[in-house]
mmCIF file of C-alpha atoms and ligand atoms in Angstrom:
data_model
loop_
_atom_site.group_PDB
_atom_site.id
_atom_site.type_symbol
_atom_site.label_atom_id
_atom_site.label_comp_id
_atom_site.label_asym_id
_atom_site.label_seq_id
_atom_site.Cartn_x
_atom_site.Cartn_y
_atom_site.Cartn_z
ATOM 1 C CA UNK B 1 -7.331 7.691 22.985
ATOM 2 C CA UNK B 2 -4.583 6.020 21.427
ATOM 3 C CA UNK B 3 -1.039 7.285 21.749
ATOM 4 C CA UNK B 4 1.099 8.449 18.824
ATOM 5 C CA UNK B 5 3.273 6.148 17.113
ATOM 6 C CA UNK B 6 5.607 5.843 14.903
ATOM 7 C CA UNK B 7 5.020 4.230 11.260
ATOM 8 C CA UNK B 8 7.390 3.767 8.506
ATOM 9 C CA UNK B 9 7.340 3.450 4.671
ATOM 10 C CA UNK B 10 9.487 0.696 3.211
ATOM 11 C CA UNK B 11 10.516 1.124 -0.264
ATOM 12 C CA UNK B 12 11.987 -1.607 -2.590
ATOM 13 C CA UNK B 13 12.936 -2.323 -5.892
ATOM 14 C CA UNK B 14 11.664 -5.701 -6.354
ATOM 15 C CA UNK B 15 12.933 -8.103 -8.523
ATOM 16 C CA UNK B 16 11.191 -11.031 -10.024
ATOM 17 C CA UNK B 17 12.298 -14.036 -7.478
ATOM 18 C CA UNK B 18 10.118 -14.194 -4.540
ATOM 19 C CA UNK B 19 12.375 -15.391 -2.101
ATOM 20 C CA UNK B 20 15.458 -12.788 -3.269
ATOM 21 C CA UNK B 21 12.456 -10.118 -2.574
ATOM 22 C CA UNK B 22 11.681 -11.833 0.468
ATOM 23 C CA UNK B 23 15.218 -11.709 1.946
ATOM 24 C CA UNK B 24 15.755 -7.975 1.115
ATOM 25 C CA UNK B 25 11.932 -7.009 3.213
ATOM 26 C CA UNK B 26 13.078 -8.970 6.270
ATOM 27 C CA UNK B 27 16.140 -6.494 6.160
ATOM 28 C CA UNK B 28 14.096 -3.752 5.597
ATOM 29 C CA UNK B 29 11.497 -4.461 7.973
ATOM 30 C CA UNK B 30 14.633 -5.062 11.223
ATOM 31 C CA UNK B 31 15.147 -1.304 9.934
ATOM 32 C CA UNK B 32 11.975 0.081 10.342
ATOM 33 C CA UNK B 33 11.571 -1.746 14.223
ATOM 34 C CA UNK B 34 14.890 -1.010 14.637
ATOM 35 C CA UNK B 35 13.884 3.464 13.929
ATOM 36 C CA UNK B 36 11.086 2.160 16.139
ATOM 37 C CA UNK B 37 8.379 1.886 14.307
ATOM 38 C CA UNK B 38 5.163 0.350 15.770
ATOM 39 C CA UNK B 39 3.976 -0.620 12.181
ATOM 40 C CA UNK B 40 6.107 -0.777 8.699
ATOM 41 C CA UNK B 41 4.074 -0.623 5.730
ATOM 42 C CA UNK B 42 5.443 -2.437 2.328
ATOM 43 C CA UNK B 43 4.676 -1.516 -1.230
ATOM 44 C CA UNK B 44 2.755 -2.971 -3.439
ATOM 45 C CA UNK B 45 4.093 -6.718 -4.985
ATOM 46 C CA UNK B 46 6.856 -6.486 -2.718
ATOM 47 C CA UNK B 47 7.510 -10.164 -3.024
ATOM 48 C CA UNK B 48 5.878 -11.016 -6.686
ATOM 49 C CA UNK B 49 6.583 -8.339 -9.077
ATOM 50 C CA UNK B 50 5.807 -9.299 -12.609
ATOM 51 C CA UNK B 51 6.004 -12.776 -11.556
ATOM 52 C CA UNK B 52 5.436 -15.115 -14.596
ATOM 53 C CA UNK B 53 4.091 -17.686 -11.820
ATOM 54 C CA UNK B 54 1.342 -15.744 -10.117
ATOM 55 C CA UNK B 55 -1.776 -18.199 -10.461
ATOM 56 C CA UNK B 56 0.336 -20.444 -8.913
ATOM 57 C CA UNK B 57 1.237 -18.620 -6.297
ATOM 58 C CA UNK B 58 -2.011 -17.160 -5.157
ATOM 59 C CA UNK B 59 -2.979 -20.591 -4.867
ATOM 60 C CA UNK B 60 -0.264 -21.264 -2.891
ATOM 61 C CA UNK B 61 -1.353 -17.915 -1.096
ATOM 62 C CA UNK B 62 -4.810 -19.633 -0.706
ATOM 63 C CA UNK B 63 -3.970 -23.040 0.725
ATOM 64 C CA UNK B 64 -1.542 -20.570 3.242
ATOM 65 C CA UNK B 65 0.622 -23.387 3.426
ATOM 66 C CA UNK B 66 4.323 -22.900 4.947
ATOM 67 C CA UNK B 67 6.931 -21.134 2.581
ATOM 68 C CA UNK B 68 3.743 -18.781 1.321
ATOM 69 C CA UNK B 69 4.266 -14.722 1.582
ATOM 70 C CA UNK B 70 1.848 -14.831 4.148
ATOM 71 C CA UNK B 71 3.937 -17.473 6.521
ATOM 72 C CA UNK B 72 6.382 -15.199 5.971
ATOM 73 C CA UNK B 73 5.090 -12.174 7.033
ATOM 74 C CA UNK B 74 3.214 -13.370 10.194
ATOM 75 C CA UNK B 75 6.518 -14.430 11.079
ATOM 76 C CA UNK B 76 8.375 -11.469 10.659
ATOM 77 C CA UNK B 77 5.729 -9.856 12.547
ATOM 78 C CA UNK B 78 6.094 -11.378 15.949
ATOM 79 C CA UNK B 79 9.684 -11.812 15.694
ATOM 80 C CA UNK B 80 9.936 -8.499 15.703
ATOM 81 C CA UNK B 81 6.948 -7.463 17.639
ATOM 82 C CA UNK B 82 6.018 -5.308 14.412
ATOM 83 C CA UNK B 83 2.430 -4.797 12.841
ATOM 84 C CA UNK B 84 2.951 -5.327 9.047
ATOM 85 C CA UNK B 85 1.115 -3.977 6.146
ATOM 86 C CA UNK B 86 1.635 -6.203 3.578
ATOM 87 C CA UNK B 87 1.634 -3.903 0.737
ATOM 88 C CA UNK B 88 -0.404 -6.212 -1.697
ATOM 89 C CA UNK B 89 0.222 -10.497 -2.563
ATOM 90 C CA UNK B 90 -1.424 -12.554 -5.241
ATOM 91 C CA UNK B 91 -4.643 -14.486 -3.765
ATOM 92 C CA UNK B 92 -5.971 -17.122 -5.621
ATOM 93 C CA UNK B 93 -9.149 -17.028 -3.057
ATOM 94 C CA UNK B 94 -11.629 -13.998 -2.516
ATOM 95 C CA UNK B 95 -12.597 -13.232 1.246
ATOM 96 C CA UNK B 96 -16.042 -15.472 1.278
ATOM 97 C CA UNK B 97 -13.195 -18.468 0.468
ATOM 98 C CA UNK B 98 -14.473 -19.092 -3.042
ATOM 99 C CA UNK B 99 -11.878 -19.113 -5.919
ATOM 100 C CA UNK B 100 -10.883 -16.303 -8.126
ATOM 101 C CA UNK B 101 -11.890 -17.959 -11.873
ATOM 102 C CA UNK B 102 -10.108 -17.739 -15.053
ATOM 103 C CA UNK B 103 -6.401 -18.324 -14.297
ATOM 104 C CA UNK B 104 -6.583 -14.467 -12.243
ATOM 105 C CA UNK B 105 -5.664 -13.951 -8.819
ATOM 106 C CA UNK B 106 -6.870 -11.094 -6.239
ATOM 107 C CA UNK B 107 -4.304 -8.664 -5.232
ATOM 108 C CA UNK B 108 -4.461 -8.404 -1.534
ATOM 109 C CA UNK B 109 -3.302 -6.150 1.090
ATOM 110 C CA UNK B 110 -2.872 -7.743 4.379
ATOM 111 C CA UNK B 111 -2.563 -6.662 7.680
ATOM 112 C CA UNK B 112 -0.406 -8.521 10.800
ATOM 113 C CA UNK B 113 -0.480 -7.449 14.266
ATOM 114 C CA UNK B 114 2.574 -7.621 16.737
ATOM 115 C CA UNK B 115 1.725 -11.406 17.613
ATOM 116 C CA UNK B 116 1.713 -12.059 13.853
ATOM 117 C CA UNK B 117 -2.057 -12.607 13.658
ATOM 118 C CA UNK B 118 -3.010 -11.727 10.557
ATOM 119 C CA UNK B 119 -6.213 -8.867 11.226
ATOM 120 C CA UNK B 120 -6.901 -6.979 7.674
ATOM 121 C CA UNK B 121 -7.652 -7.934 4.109
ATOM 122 C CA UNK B 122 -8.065 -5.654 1.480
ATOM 123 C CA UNK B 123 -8.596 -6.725 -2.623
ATOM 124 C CA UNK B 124 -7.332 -3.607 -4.768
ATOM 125 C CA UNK B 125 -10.656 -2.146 -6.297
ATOM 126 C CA UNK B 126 -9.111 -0.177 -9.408
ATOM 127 C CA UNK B 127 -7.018 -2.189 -11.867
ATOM 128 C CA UNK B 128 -4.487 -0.330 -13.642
ATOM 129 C CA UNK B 129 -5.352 -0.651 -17.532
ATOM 130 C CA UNK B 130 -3.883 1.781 -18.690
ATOM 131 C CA UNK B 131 -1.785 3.600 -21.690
ATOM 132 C CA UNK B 132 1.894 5.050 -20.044
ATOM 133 C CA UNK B 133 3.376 6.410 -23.285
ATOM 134 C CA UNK B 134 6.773 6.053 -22.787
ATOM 135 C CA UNK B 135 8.775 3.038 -23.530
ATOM 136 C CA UNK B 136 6.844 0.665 -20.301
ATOM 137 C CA UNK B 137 3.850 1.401 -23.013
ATOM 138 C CA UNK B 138 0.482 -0.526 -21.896
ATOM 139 C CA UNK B 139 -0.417 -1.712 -18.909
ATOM 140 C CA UNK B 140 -3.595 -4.459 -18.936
ATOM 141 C CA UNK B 141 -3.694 -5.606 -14.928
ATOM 142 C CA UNK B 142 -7.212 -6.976 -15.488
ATOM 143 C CA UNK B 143 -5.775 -9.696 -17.928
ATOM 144 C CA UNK B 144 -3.931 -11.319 -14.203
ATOM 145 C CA UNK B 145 -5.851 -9.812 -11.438
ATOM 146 C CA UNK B 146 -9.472 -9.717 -10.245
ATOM 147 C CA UNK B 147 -10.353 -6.406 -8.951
ATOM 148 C CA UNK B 148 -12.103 -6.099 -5.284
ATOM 149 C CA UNK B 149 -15.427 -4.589 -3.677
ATOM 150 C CA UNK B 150 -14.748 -3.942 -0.324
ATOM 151 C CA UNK B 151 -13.584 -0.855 1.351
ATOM 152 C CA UNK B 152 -11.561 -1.781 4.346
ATOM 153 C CA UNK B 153 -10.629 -0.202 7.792
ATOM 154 C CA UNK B 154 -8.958 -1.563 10.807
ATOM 155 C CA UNK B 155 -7.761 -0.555 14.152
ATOM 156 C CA UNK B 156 -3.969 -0.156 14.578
ATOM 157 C CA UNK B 157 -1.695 1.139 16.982
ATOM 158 C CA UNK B 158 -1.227 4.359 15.250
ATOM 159 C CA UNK B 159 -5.053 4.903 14.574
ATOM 160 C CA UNK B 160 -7.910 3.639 12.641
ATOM 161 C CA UNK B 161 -6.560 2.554 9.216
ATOM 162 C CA UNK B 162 -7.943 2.868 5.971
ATOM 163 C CA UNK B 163 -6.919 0.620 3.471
ATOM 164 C CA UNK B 164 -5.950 1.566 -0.238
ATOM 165 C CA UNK B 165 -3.158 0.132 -3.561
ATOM 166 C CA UNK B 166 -1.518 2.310 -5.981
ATOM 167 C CA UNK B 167 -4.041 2.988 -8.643
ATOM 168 C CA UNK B 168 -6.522 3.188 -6.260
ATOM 169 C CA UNK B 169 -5.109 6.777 -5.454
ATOM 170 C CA UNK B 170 -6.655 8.063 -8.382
ATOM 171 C CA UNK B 171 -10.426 7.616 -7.206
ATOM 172 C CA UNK B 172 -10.925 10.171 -4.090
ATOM 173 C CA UNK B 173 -14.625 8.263 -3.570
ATOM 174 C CA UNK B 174 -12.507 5.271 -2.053
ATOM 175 C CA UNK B 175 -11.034 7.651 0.388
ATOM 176 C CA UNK B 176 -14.079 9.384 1.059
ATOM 177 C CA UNK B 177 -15.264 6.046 2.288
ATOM 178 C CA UNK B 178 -12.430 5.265 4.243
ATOM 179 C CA UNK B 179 -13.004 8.964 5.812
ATOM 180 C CA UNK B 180 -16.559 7.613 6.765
ATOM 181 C CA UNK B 181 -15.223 4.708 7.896
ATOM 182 C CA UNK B 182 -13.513 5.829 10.543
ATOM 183 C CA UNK B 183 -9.779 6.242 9.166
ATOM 184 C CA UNK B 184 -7.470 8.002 10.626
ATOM 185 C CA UNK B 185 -4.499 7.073 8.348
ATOM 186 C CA UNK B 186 -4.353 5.979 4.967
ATOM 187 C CA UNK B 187 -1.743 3.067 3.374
ATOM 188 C CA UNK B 188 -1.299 3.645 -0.545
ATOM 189 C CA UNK B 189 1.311 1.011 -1.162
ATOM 190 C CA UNK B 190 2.241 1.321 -4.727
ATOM 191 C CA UNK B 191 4.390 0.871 -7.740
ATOM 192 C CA UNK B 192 3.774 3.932 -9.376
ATOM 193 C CA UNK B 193 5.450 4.187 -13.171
ATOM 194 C CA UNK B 194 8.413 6.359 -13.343
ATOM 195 C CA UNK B 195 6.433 8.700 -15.665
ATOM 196 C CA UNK B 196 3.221 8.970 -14.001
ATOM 197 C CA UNK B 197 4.595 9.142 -10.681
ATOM 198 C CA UNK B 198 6.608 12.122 -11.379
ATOM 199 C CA UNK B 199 3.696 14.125 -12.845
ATOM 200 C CA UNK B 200 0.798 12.777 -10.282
ATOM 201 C CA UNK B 201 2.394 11.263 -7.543
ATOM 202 C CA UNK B 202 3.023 13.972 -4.565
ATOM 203 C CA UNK B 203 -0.118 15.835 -5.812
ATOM 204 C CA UNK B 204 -2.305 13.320 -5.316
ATOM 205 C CA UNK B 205 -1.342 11.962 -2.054
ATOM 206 C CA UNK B 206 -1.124 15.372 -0.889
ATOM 207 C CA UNK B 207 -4.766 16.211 -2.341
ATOM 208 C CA UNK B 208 -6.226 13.060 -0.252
ATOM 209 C CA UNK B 209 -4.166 13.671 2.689
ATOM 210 C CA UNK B 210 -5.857 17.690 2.425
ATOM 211 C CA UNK B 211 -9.868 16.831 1.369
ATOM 212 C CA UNK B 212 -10.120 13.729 3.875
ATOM 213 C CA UNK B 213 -7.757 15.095 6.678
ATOM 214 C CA UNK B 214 -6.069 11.920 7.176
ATOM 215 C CA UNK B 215 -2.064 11.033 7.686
ATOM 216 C CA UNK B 216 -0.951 8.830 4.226
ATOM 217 C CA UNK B 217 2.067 6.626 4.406
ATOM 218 C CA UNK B 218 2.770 5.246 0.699
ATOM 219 C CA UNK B 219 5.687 3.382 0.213
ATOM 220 C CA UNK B 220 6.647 3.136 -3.283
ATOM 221 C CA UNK B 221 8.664 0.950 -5.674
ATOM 222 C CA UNK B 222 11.136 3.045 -6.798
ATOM 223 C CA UNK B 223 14.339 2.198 -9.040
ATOM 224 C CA UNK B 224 15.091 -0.055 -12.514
ATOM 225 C CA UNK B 225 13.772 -3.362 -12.024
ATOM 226 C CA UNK B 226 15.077 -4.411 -15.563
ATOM 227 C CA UNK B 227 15.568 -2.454 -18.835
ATOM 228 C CA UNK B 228 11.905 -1.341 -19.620
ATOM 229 C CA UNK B 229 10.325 -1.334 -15.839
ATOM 230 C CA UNK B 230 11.106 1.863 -13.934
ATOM 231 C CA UNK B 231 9.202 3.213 -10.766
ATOM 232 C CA UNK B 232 9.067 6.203 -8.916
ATOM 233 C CA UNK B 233 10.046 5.873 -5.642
ATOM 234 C CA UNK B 234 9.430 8.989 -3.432
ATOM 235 C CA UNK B 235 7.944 6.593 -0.763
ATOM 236 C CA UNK B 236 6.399 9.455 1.842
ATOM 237 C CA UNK B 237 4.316 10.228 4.876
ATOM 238 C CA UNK B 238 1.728 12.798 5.062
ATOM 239 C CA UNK B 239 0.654 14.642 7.659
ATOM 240 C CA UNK B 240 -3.342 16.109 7.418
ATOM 241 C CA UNK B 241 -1.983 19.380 6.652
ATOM 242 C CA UNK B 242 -0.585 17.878 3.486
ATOM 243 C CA UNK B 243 2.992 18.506 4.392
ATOM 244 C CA UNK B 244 5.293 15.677 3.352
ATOM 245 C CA UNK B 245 6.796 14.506 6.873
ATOM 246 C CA UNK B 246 9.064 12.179 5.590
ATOM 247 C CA UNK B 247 10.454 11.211 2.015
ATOM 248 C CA UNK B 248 12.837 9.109 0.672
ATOM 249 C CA UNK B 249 14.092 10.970 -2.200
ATOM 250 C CA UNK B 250 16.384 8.055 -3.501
ATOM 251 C CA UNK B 251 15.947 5.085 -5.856
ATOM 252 C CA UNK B 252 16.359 2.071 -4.342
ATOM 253 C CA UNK B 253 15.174 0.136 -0.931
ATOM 254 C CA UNK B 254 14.965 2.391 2.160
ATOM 255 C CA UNK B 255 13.071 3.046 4.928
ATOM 256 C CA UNK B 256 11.422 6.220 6.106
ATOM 257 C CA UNK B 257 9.385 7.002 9.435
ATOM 258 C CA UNK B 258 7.468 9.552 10.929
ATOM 259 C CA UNK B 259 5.261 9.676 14.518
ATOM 260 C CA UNK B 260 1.885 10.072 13.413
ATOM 261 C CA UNK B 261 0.753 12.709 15.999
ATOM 262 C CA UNK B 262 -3.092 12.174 17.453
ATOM 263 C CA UNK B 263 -3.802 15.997 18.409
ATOM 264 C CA UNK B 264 -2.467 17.154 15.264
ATOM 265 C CA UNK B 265 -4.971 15.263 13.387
ATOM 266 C CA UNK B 266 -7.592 16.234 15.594
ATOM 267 C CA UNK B 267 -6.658 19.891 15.323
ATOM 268 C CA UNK B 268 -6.498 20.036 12.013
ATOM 269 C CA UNK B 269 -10.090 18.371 11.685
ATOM 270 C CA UNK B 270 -11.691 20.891 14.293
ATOM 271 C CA UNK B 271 -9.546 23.885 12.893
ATOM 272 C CA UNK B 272 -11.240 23.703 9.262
ATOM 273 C CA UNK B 273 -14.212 21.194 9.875
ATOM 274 C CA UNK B 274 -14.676 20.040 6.382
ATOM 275 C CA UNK B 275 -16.098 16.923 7.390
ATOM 276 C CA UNK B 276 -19.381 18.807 9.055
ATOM 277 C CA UNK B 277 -19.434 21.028 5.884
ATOM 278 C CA UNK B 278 -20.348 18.921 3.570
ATOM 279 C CA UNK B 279 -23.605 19.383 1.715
ATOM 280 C CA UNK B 280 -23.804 16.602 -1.177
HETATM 281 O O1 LIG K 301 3.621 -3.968 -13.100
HETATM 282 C C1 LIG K 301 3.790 -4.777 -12.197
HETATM 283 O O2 LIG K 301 4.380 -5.834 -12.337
HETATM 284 C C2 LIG K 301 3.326 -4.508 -10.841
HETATM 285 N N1 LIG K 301 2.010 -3.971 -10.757
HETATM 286 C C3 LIG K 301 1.870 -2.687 -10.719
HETATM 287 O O3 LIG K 301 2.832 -2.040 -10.850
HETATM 288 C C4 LIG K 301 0.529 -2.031 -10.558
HETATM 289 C C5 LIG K 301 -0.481 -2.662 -11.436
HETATM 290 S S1 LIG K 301 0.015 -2.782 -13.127
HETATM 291 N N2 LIG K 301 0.747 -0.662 -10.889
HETATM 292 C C6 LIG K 301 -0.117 0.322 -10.732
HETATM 293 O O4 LIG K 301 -1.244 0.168 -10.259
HETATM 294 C C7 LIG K 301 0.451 1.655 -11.184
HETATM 295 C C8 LIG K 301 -0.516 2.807 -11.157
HETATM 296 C C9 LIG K 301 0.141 4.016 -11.732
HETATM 297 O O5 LIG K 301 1.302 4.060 -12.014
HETATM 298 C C10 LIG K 301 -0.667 5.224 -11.968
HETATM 299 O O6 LIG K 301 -1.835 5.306 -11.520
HETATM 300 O O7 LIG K 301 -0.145 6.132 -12.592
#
C-alpha cells in the first residue's frame, strides 16, 4: 500500500495572455513543492482563459512543439520533482491522434509524473451551455470545445486518481465510474461562476466526496478576471467524510494542501460500506 501524501490545490485568477498565466503557475507550483506536496493540481484553463486564439493553440498543443503548455508543464514537473495535474489545455487532437473538426478544440486534463513524463489524459465530457443569470449571462462552451468520452483513472503517489473538469461535477454517474474504476481521489479543476459557485459549489463536492467515499481536491478560479468574468474561488480538499480539509477562502492565486491519509479512506469505506450496498 501506498503511503500518504500530501496534495495541494492551486488557485489562480487567470488572465487572458498565456505566458503572463504561465509565469504566475510556475510560482505557484515552487509553493505547493515547497509545503511539500507530492502532486499540485491546477484549475481549469489555467494558462488559456477565454483566449481569443484557442484553435490555434490546441494545434500548437497537438504538434507539442517547444513553447506549448504542455513543454511547459513537463518541465516544471521534473524541475521540481512534482507530479502535475494540469487542470485542463486546449487540444486540437483527440487521444486516437485524429483532429478535432470544425475550428473546436478538446479540453484536456493532463497528468505529469515527477520525471515530467506526461502519464494521464482526460477530454472534459460535460460542456457547460448554460444560462448564469446574472450579468456573465450565457455560457455556449460547445460553440469552442469538443466534449470527451472517456472516463479516466491513473495511479499517483497519493492513490488511484480519478479524473474530472468543472461542469463535470454536476453528473454523479462520472464519479460513480471513477468509483468503479478504482479511484481513490478525485481532481475537479474548475472555473466555477461566481454565482453558481456560491450556491452549488461546497455542496456538491462535498455530496461526491460522501456517496463515492473518495478524497476531492478542486482548485478553483477564483477572483475578477475583467469587468463581467468573476469566479468563485474556494479551491478545497475533501476528505471521504466530506469534511473540507483545506480551503482557501480568498480571491486570488494561492495554494492549499492537505495529506491525503490511506487508512482514513479505508476506514471510512469499511465503516459504512456503501459500495457493497448497492442494489441498482
Ligand atoms: O469561461 C471561460 O473562459 C473558461 N471556461 C470555463 O469557465 C468553463 C467552461 S465555460 N466553466 C465551467 O464549466 C463552469 C461550470 C459552472 O460554473 C457550473 O457548473 O455552475
Amino acid at each position: 500500500m501506498t503511503a500518504s501524501v500530501s496534495v495541494a490545490a492551486i488557485q489562480m485568477v487567470s488572465g487572458f495572455e498565456v505566458e503572463q498565466n504561465l509565469v504566475r503557475a510556475r510560482e505557484l507550483l515552487e509553493q505547493a513543492a515547497e509545503d511539500g506536496a507530492r502532486v499540485a493540481v491546477l484549475p481549469e484553463n489555467f494558462a488559456a482563459f477565454q483566449n481569443r486564439r484557442l484553435a490555434e493553440l490546441g494545434q500548437s498543443e497537438a504538434r507539442g512543439e517547444d513553447g506549448s503548455i504542455q513543454s511547459f508543464v513537463g518541465r516544471e514537473a521534473a524541475r521540481l520533482g512534482l507530479w502535475i495535474v494540469a487542470g485542463s489545455l486546449p487540444m486540437g487532437t483527440r487521444p486516437d491522434g485524429t483532429v478535432v473538426p470544425d475550428g473546436r478544440v478538446r479540453a484536456a486534463c493532463m497528468v505529469w509524473n515527477d520525471q515530467g513524463e506526461r502519464v494521464a489524459r482526460y477530454d472534459k465530457i460535460h460542456l457547460f451551455d448554460a444560462m448564469v443569470g446574472d450579468s456573465q449571462g450565457r455560457y455556449q462552451e460547445s460553440d469552442l470545445f469538443e466534449p470527451g468520452d472517456e472516463v479516466v483513472t491513473v495511479d499517483t503517489p497519493a492513490g488511484r486518481l480519478g479524473i474530472s473538469i468543472c461542469y463535470d461535477l454536476r453528473f454523479p454517474e462520472l464519479y460513480r465510474r471513477l468509483r468503479e474504476a478504482g479511484a481513490e481521489w478525485v481532481v475537479v479543476p474548475s472555473a466555477f461562476t461566481h454565482r453558481t459557485g456560491e450556491a452549488h459549489w461546497e455542496p456538491l463536492l462535498r455530496a461526491r466526496a460522501i456517496e463515492d467515499q473518495v478524497w476531492i481536491c478542486a482548485p478553483n478560479q477564483g477572483g475578477q478576471h475583467d469587468e463581467r468574468r468573476q469566479t468563485w474561488g474556494h479551491s478545497m480538499i475533501i476528505d471521504p467524510w466530506g469534511s473540507v480539509v483545506a480551503e482557501r477562502s480568498e480571491d486570488g492565486p494561492g495554494v492549499v494542501s492537505a495529506v491525503l491519509d490511506r487508512d482514513q479512506l479505508a476506514r471510512t469505506r469499511s465503516a459504512i460500506p456503501v459500495w457493497e450496498h448497492r442494489r441498482l
